[in-house]
Amino acid sequence: MKIHYEPHPVSPERKAELRAQGFKIIDARFKPAQSKQEQESKQDDKPSKGLTVEQLTAALTEKGIESPAGAKKADLAKLLDEA
């Protein structure tokens, strides 16, 4: 059963509509702050996502940030994400 968080009180019409769609209705005040899936999707929005070391270095140079010689990809990505 799917869960739908709805502000209470819920009108009988809205309750019937949600139940017809297969939802279990829970008061919106009990909705978790963020689900794991929402947190992961926010992490995917980073500027460094999917870039190679060369692309990361170029992006940092474009922003006027020196990349340390021999830096690892994770370190370059962190620099770019924080810029």
XYZ file of N, CA and C in Angstrom, residues 26-64:
117
model
N -1.789 9.499 5.820
C -1.125 9.822 7.082
C -0.999 11.342 7.148
N -1.176 11.881 8.345
C -1.077 13.327 8.543
C 0.295 13.820 8.077
N 0.302 14.932 7.346
C 1.530 15.484 6.771
C 2.562 15.842 7.835
N 2.142 16.088 9.057
C 3.113 16.446 10.094
C 4.019 15.278 10.467
N 3.642 14.063 10.080
C 4.451 12.884 10.368
C 5.357 12.477 9.199
N 5.356 13.275 8.144
C 6.186 12.958 6.983
C 7.663 13.085 7.352
N 8.475 12.081 6.993
C 9.914 12.152 7.277
C 10.539 13.355 6.570
N 11.587 13.915 7.183
C 12.231 15.100 6.621
C 12.676 14.866 5.186
N 13.421 13.801 4.941
C 13.868 13.460 3.597
C 14.037 11.959 3.510
N 13.584 11.420 2.413
C 13.809 9.999 2.219
C 15.220 9.795 1.677
N 15.703 8.596 1.736
C 17.039 8.270 1.243
C 17.143 8.581 -0.246
N 16.069 8.306 -0.995
C 16.068 8.557 -2.433
C 16.189 10.055 -2.718
N 15.501 10.909 -1.957
C 15.589 12.347 -2.149
C 16.995 12.852 -1.843
N 17.638 12.294 -0.809
C 18.996 12.695 -0.470
C 19.958 12.329 -1.592
N 19.795 11.144 -2.162
C 20.672 10.708 -3.246
C 20.486 11.573 -4.480
N 19.245 11.970 -4.783
C 19.015 12.795 -5.960
C 19.632 14.177 -5.785
N 19.665 14.695 -4.555
C 20.323 15.971 -4.311
C 21.832 15.862 -4.471
N 22.389 14.719 -4.098
C 23.818 14.515 -4.257
C 24.191 14.434 -5.731
N 23.267 13.973 -6.560
C 23.534 13.836 -7.983
C 23.601 15.184 -8.695
N 23.185 16.248 -8.047
C 23.147 17.564 -8.663
C 24.483 18.301 -8.586
N 25.525 17.639 -8.162
C 26.823 18.279 -8.003
C 27.446 18.579 -9.367
N 28.171 19.707 -9.467
C 28.792 20.079 -10.736
C 29.830 19.076 -11.224
N 30.407 18.308 -10.327
C 31.483 17.387 -10.700
C 30.977 16.046 -11.211
N 29.681 15.827 -11.137
C 29.127 14.504 -11.477
C 29.453 14.123 -12.927
N 30.076 12.970 -13.079
C 30.334 12.413 -14.398
C 31.533 12.978 -15.133
N 32.311 13.851 -14.502
C 33.458 14.449 -15.167
C 34.713 13.609 -14.959
N 35.585 13.636 -15.960
C 36.873 12.960 -15.853
C 37.850 13.869 -15.114
N 39.031 13.346 -14.796
C 40.061 14.138 -14.111
C 40.425 15.356 -14.960
N 40.564 15.140 -16.261
C 40.935 16.243 -17.157
C 39.838 17.312 -17.185
N 38.586 16.881 -17.224
C 37.471 17.833 -17.232
C 37.371 18.580 -15.909
N 37.622 17.884 -14.818
C 37.607 18.537 -13.504
C 38.699 19.594 -13.414
N 39.900 19.233 -13.890
C 41.018 20.173 -13.873
C 40.701 21.397 -14.724
N 40.117 21.178 -15.898
C 39.758 22.289 -16.785
C 38.699 23.185 -16.147
N 37.719 22.574 -15.512
C 36.659 23.352 -14.869
C 37.215 24.182 -13.712
N 38.135 23.615 -12.952
C 38.755 24.356 -11.854
C 39.588 25.514 -12.395
N 40.348 25.263 -13.453
C 41.163 26.314 -14.063
C 40.270 27.436 -14.571
N 39.154 27.078 -15.174
C 38.198 28.061 -15.689
C 37.666 28.955 -14.573
N 37.542 28.410 -13.379
C 37.059 29.172 -12.229
C 38.192 29.896 -11.495
N 39.416 29.746 -12.003
C 40.554 30.409 -11.388
C 41.088 29.691 -10.166
